[in-house]
Short mmCIF file of C-alpha atoms and ligand atoms in Angstrom, two decimals:
data_model
loop_
_atom_site.label_atom_id
_atom_site.label_comp_id
_atom_site.label_asym_id
_atom_site.label_seq_id
_atom_site.Cartn_x
_atom_site.Cartn_y
_atom_site.Cartn_z
CA MET A 1 207.98 67.37 214.53
CA THR A 2 204.54 68.16 216.22
CA ALA A 3 205.05 69.89 219.48
CA ALA A 4 204.21 68.36 223.28
CA VAL A 5 201.34 70.52 224.47
CA ILE A 6 202.32 71.53 228.18
CA ASP A 7 199.26 71.41 229.88
CA GLY A 8 199.09 74.15 232.23
CA LYS A 9 195.88 73.81 233.84
CA LYS A 10 197.01 69.98 235.38
CA ILE A 11 200.23 71.43 236.11
CA ALA A 12 198.92 74.22 237.66
CA GLY A 13 196.23 71.73 239.78
CA HIS A 14 199.69 69.77 241.30
CA VAL A 15 200.78 72.93 242.64
CA ARG A 16 197.31 73.88 244.00
CA GLU A 17 197.39 70.29 245.36
CA LYS A 18 201.17 71.00 247.28
CA VAL A 19 199.77 74.40 248.15
CA ALA A 20 197.18 72.98 250.01
CA ALA A 21 198.77 69.78 251.43
CA ALA A 22 201.51 72.55 252.84
CA VAL A 23 198.66 74.64 254.27
CA SER A 24 197.04 71.95 256.04
CA ARG A 25 200.68 70.95 257.38
CA LEU A 26 201.28 74.75 259.02
CA LYS A 27 197.90 74.40 260.85
CA SER A 28 198.91 71.42 262.21
CA ALA A 29 202.22 71.71 263.39
CA HIS A 30 202.23 76.07 263.92
CA ASP A 31 198.73 76.56 264.19
CA VAL A 32 199.02 78.80 261.54
CA THR A 33 196.32 79.64 258.64
CA PRO A 34 197.78 81.76 255.50
CA GLY A 35 195.50 84.51 254.74
CA LEU A 36 196.01 86.29 251.85
CA ALA A 37 194.01 90.09 251.26
CA VAL A 38 193.26 91.52 248.11
CA VAL A 39 192.67 95.19 247.44
CA LEU A 40 190.38 95.84 244.51
CA VAL A 41 189.64 99.75 243.54
CA GLY A 42 186.84 100.40 241.77
CA GLU A 43 184.35 98.19 239.21
CA ASP A 44 186.40 97.20 236.40
CA PRO A 45 184.76 94.00 235.24
CA ALA A 46 188.00 92.11 234.18
CA SER A 47 189.41 92.98 237.59
CA GLN A 48 186.38 91.72 239.36
CA VAL A 49 186.50 88.63 237.89
CA TYR A 50 189.90 87.97 238.57
CA VAL A 51 189.30 88.88 241.71
CA ARG A 52 186.37 86.53 242.47
CA ASN A 53 188.61 83.63 241.22
CA LYS A 54 191.67 84.59 243.26
CA HIS A 55 189.09 84.41 246.35
CA LYS A 56 187.85 81.12 245.51
CA ALA A 57 191.22 79.37 244.79
CA THR A 58 192.41 80.44 248.33
CA GLU A 59 189.33 79.37 250.10
CA ALA A 60 190.04 75.82 248.02
CA ALA A 61 193.46 75.61 249.18
CA GLY A 62 192.71 75.95 253.06
CA MET A 63 193.88 79.63 253.68
CA VAL A 64 191.97 83.03 254.46
CA SER A 65 190.46 85.14 251.71
CA ILE A 66 190.10 88.79 252.66
CA MET A 67 188.61 91.06 250.25
CA HIS A 68 188.87 94.60 250.39
CA GLN A 69 186.70 96.45 247.99
CA LEU A 70 186.82 100.30 247.41
CA PRO A 71 185.04 102.43 245.28
CA ALA A 72 186.81 103.81 242.03
CA ASP A 73 186.87 107.38 243.33
CA THR A 74 189.04 106.53 246.59
CA PRO A 75 191.74 108.99 247.18
CA GLU A 76 195.42 107.36 246.97
CA VAL A 77 195.91 108.49 250.77
CA ASP A 78 192.86 106.43 251.55
CA VAL A 79 194.22 103.47 249.58
CA VAL A 80 197.60 103.65 251.02
CA ALA A 81 196.15 103.93 254.75
CA ARG A 82 194.58 100.57 253.60
CA VAL A 83 197.97 98.87 252.47
CA ARG A 84 199.21 100.13 255.74
CA ASP A 85 196.79 98.40 257.86
CA LEU A 86 196.99 95.12 256.06
CA ASN A 87 200.48 95.79 256.47
CA ALA A 88 200.26 95.46 260.34
CA ASP A 89 197.33 93.04 260.46
CA ASP A 90 198.45 89.59 261.79
CA ARG A 91 196.02 87.51 259.98
CA VAL A 92 197.50 88.59 256.84
CA ASP A 93 200.11 87.16 255.64
CA GLY A 94 199.61 88.19 251.47
CA ILE A 95 198.30 91.46 250.02
CA LEU A 96 197.90 91.90 246.74
CA VAL A 97 196.54 95.29 245.24
CA GLN A 98 194.89 94.21 242.08
CA LEU A 99 196.27 96.57 239.05
CA PRO A 100 195.24 98.71 237.46
CA LEU A 101 194.85 101.02 239.82
CA PRO A 102 192.38 104.09 239.07
CA SER A 103 194.04 106.53 236.88
CA HIS A 104 194.05 108.97 239.85
CA ILE A 105 196.01 106.58 241.92
CA ASP A 106 200.24 106.32 241.62
CA GLU A 107 200.52 102.35 241.53
CA HIS A 108 203.97 102.67 241.88
CA ARG A 109 203.45 104.27 245.26
CA VAL A 110 200.76 101.80 246.23
CA ILE A 111 202.41 98.99 245.41
CA ASN A 112 205.54 99.92 247.09
CA GLU A 113 203.73 100.44 250.81
CA ILE A 114 203.23 96.80 250.92
CA ALA A 115 205.36 95.32 253.42
CA PRO A 116 208.12 93.36 251.41
CA GLU A 117 207.62 90.01 253.53
CA LYS A 118 203.53 90.43 252.53
CA ASP A 119 204.10 91.19 248.90
CA VAL A 120 202.99 87.97 247.26
CA ASP A 121 202.76 89.67 243.68
CA GLY A 122 206.48 90.26 244.07
CA LEU A 123 206.31 94.02 242.65
CA THR A 124 207.96 96.00 245.52
CA GLU A 125 210.89 97.72 244.53
CA VAL A 126 212.63 95.30 247.94
CA ASN A 127 211.60 92.18 245.76
CA ALA A 128 212.44 92.90 242.81
CA GLY A 129 216.04 94.58 243.93
CA ARG A 130 216.17 90.44 245.26
CA LEU A 131 215.09 89.29 242.19
CA MET A 132 217.91 91.62 240.62
CA LEU A 133 220.68 90.43 243.60
CA GLY A 134 220.03 86.43 242.49
CA LYS A 135 218.77 86.91 246.57
CA LYS A 136 215.53 84.67 247.94
CA GLY A 137 212.35 87.01 247.65
CA LEU A 138 208.92 86.66 246.52
CA VAL A 139 208.80 86.35 243.05
CA PRO A 140 206.43 87.48 240.54
CA CYS A 141 203.78 85.03 239.58
CA THR A 142 203.36 85.03 235.75
CA PRO A 143 207.06 84.53 235.18
CA GLN A 144 207.62 81.65 238.13
CA GLY A 145 204.44 79.80 236.49
CA SER A 146 206.32 80.20 233.10
CA ILE A 147 209.33 78.84 234.32
CA ILE A 148 207.19 76.01 236.23
CA LEU A 149 206.07 74.94 232.44
CA LEU A 150 209.36 75.81 230.95
CA LYS A 151 211.19 72.91 233.24
CA GLU A 152 208.44 70.39 232.50
CA ALA A 153 209.33 70.55 229.21
CA MET A 154 212.88 71.28 229.22
CA PRO A 155 214.21 70.19 232.92
CA GLU A 156 217.45 70.95 232.47
CA LEU A 157 217.94 74.80 231.48
CA SER A 158 221.59 75.37 232.46
CA GLY A 159 223.25 76.54 228.81
CA LYS A 160 220.28 77.15 226.72
CA THR A 161 219.97 80.11 224.79
CA ALA A 162 216.51 81.89 225.89
CA VAL A 163 214.30 84.81 224.30
CA VAL A 164 212.20 87.03 226.53
CA VAL A 165 209.91 88.89 223.91
CA GLY A 166 208.54 92.17 225.99
CA ARG A 167 210.06 94.09 229.03
CA SER A 168 207.61 94.72 231.45
CA ILE A 169 207.98 95.06 234.98
CA LEU A 170 205.28 92.76 235.45
CA VAL A 171 206.28 89.66 233.08
CA GLY A 172 209.05 90.27 230.72
CA LYS A 173 211.76 91.51 232.93
CA PRO A 174 211.72 89.24 235.85
CA LEU A 175 211.33 86.48 233.39
CA ALA A 176 214.57 87.46 231.90
CA LEU A 177 216.17 87.17 235.30
CA LEU A 178 214.57 83.72 236.37
CA LEU A 179 215.88 82.61 233.19
CA LEU A 180 219.33 84.01 234.34
CA ALA A 181 219.73 82.59 237.35
CA GLU A 182 218.94 78.98 235.68
CA ASN A 183 221.88 79.94 233.79
CA CYS A 184 220.20 80.47 230.16
CA THR A 185 221.74 82.65 228.00
CA VAL A 186 219.09 85.29 227.71
CA THR A 187 217.50 88.22 225.01
CA VAL A 188 215.40 90.68 226.02
CA ALA A 189 213.66 91.47 222.62
CA HIS A 190 211.40 94.66 222.73
CA SER A 191 208.94 96.97 220.29
CA ARG A 192 212.84 98.26 218.98
CA THR A 193 214.39 94.85 218.59
CA GLN A 194 215.51 94.63 214.59
CA ASP A 195 215.12 91.25 213.24
CA LEU A 196 212.42 90.01 215.86
CA ALA A 197 212.00 86.67 213.26
CA GLY A 198 216.13 86.57 213.50
CA VAL A 199 216.19 86.80 217.19
CA CYS A 200 213.71 83.82 217.83
CA ARG A 201 215.05 81.93 215.47
CA GLY A 202 218.48 81.58 216.94
CA ALA A 203 216.87 80.46 220.70
CA ASP A 204 216.08 77.10 222.38
CA ILE A 205 213.85 78.62 224.29
CA VAL A 206 211.47 81.69 223.34
CA CYS A 207 209.28 83.49 225.61
CA ALA A 208 206.26 85.82 224.61
CA ALA A 209 204.58 88.49 226.81
CA VAL A 210 203.51 91.32 224.48
CA GLY A 211 199.98 91.52 224.26
CA MET A 212 199.69 91.42 220.19
CA PRO A 213 197.69 88.95 219.07
CA GLU A 214 200.25 85.84 217.10
CA LEU A 215 202.42 87.80 216.56
CA ILE A 216 205.15 85.19 216.72
CA LYS A 217 204.71 83.31 213.58
CA GLY A 218 205.45 79.62 213.13
CA ASN A 219 208.49 80.05 210.69
CA TRP A 220 210.53 82.18 213.62
CA VAL A 221 210.45 78.96 215.57
CA SER A 222 213.54 76.92 215.11
CA ASP A 223 212.97 72.92 214.97
CA GLY A 224 212.92 71.52 218.72
CA THR A 225 212.01 74.89 220.47
CA VAL A 226 210.28 75.38 223.68
CA VAL A 227 207.71 77.88 223.60
CA ILE A 228 206.23 79.86 226.46
CA ASP A 229 203.38 81.84 225.45
CA VAL A 230 202.12 84.05 228.31
CA GLY A 231 200.21 86.70 225.84
CA ILE A 232 196.20 86.39 226.07
CA ASN A 233 194.40 88.46 223.43
CA ARG A 234 190.92 88.38 222.88
CA ILE A 235 190.47 88.20 219.08
CA ASP A 236 186.91 88.48 216.50
CA ALA A 237 185.85 84.78 216.03
CA PRO A 238 183.32 85.44 213.57
CA GLU A 239 183.93 81.74 212.38
CA ARG A 240 182.03 80.83 215.81
CA GLY A 241 178.89 83.10 215.29
CA ALA A 242 178.37 86.90 214.68
CA GLY A 243 179.68 88.91 217.84
CA LYS A 244 181.54 85.67 219.22
CA THR A 245 185.46 86.07 220.19
CA ARG A 246 188.16 84.14 221.08
CA LEU A 247 191.45 84.05 223.15
CA VAL A 248 194.80 83.68 221.41
CA GLY A 249 198.10 84.07 222.27
CA ASP A 250 201.31 86.21 221.21
CA VAL A 251 202.38 83.48 219.09
CA ALA A 252 200.69 81.79 216.13
CA TYR A 253 199.77 78.48 217.73
CA ASP A 254 198.79 76.23 214.58
CA GLU A 255 201.93 76.79 212.84
CA ALA A 256 204.63 76.56 216.03
CA LEU A 257 203.30 73.24 216.45
CA ALA A 258 204.96 71.98 213.63
CA HIS A 259 208.26 73.39 214.79
CA ALA A 260 208.50 73.19 218.52
CA SER A 261 209.24 70.79 220.33
CA ALA A 262 206.63 71.85 223.23
CA ILE A 263 204.59 74.56 223.49
CA THR A 264 202.01 76.19 226.16
CA PRO A 265 198.43 76.63 224.42
CA VAL A 266 196.28 79.80 225.42
CA PRO A 267 193.91 79.43 227.13
CA GLY A 268 194.99 76.64 229.01
CA GLY A 269 198.99 77.02 229.63
CA VAL A 270 200.85 80.15 231.90
CA GLY A 271 197.23 81.90 232.71
CA PRO A 272 196.16 78.92 235.23
CA MET A 273 199.58 78.99 236.66
CA THR A 274 199.48 82.38 237.82
CA ILE A 275 196.93 81.75 240.31
CA ALA A 276 198.61 78.59 241.75
CA CYS A 277 202.01 80.72 241.86
CA LEU A 278 199.89 83.48 243.59
CA LEU A 279 198.52 80.60 246.64
CA ARG A 280 201.99 79.06 246.82
CA ASN A 281 203.96 82.79 247.50
CA THR A 282 201.19 83.41 250.37
CA VAL A 283 202.31 79.98 251.91
CA LEU A 284 205.91 80.91 251.69
CA ALA A 285 205.21 84.63 252.71
CA ALA A 286 203.42 83.06 256.24
CA ALA A 287 206.21 80.63 256.57
CA ARG A 288 209.19 83.36 256.21
CA ARG A 289 207.06 85.58 258.36
CA ARG A 290 207.72 83.14 261.11
CA ASP A 291 210.91 82.32 260.56
CA ILE A 292 209.36 78.52 259.66
CA ALA A 293 211.36 77.02 256.60
CA ASP A 294 210.01 76.91 253.53
CA PRO A 295 207.25 73.93 252.78
CA LYS A 296 208.76 70.95 251.50
CA GLY A 297 207.68 70.28 247.71
CA LEU A 298 206.69 73.48 246.94
P1 LIG B 1 202.93 95.31 228.38
O1 LIG B 1 202.29 96.18 227.65
O2 LIG B 1 202.95 96.26 229.95
O3 LIG B 1 204.45 95.42 227.57
C1 LIG B 1 204.63 94.69 226.61
C2 LIG B 1 206.07 94.21 226.36
O4 LIG B 1 205.81 94.23 224.93
C3 LIG B 1 206.67 95.65 225.97
O5 LIG B 1 207.86 95.33 226.98
C4 LIG B 1 206.92 96.02 224.43
O6 LIG B 1 208.35 96.26 224.34
C5 LIG B 1 206.88 94.80 224.02
N1 LIG B 1 206.21 95.08 223.06
C6 LIG B 1 205.43 95.93 222.12
N2 LIG B 1 205.67 95.51 220.78
C7 LIG B 1 206.50 94.95 220.61
C8 LIG B 1 206.64 94.47 219.30
N3 LIG B 1 205.90 94.58 218.31
N4 LIG B 1 208.01 93.34 219.33
C9 LIG B 1 208.36 93.16 220.29
N5 LIG B 1 207.94 93.17 221.36
C10 LIG B 1 207.07 94.26 221.58
O7 LIG B 1 202.68 93.93 228.76
P2 LIG B 1 202.75 92.75 229.68
O8 LIG B 1 201.98 92.98 231.05
O9 LIG B 1 204.05 92.25 229.85
O10 LIG B 1 201.53 91.57 229.33
C11 LIG B 1 202.14 91.22 228.03
C12 LIG B 1 200.93 90.11 227.64
O11 LIG B 1 200.74 89.00 228.82
C13 LIG B 1 199.49 90.76 227.54
O12 LIG B 1 199.12 89.70 226.58
C14 LIG B 1 198.79 90.41 229.00
O13 LIG B 1 197.13 89.77 228.76
C15 LIG B 1 199.52 88.89 229.14
N6 LIG B 1 199.56 88.56 230.80
C16 LIG B 1 199.14 87.19 230.99
C17 LIG B 1 199.35 86.91 232.29
C18 LIG B 1 198.84 85.61 232.84
O14 LIG B 1 198.59 85.10 233.59
N7 LIG B 1 198.76 84.31 231.68
C19 LIG B 1 199.72 87.51 233.37
C20 LIG B 1 200.33 89.04 232.53
C21 LIG B 1 200.09 89.46 231.46
#
């Protein structure tokens, strides 16, 4: 068996097209242009790249992108004040505080200041609680993107056994809850799990969100399994020349190709879906805040 490769770039492109169409309908029918505000504290180079990409993607979808760049030594109270200003700003439908924040700032405190209806990262206690309760809310982007990719390969998830490797608040836990909401039988594995190989072998779906290069070996993947690899790890690639690096996932991709029925590559799998789902959440937030029905097709 050779796995079908789930093309995250292409599918993210479709989501972004649907978002752009929804934005244009919101403008013409309701005179609403959704706005996304991103708060970046400090000069972390990776965060700057992410924020720039989000800015470009937001504008490309026809939305307003508002950047707030604060110095690395900004006191926590000032970051909180900035979030409160954005909560009160009617042009802003979505607020994203780029993580990680500098170590003197309590991330949890800052995130929880975001008004739940503008929390497009889905990380406030209110939205986490809604997900837990199975109520409508804003869902974290990477897990949402993972589910969209999974459904491309396996449209009917009900009754399937799924293993999520990783239990972070950002990815593993919300992904497990989304799979449960799809009526999967879900196992959450983590750093203390015994016999991770055996746990993975028993699953119809393996989702990896660990941050360890190629932790999951090909022979941990049973024939016909769908593999969603969330991990992004940069490793040395001397075969490409001295000092060169490359990105790999948490799954030994080449090995898993021989067993899985479908698999997401790294890069080009879950990664592009994260921004697409951020844009999707911003449109949903803009509509819901005004009691407009969720845009069709999203
Ligand atoms: P995290 O460090 O917060 O969590 C890692 C989880 O892995 C923990 O729950 C831990 O228990 C588990 N773990 C650690 N060692 C393990 C082991 N040996 N066996 C099994 N489980 C183990 O990381 P995160 O924020 O959830 O991110 C996970 C990965 O996903 C990272 O590579 C990150 O870069 C990537 N990521 C990608 C996107 C994207 O857009 N594609 C978004 C967020 C995170």
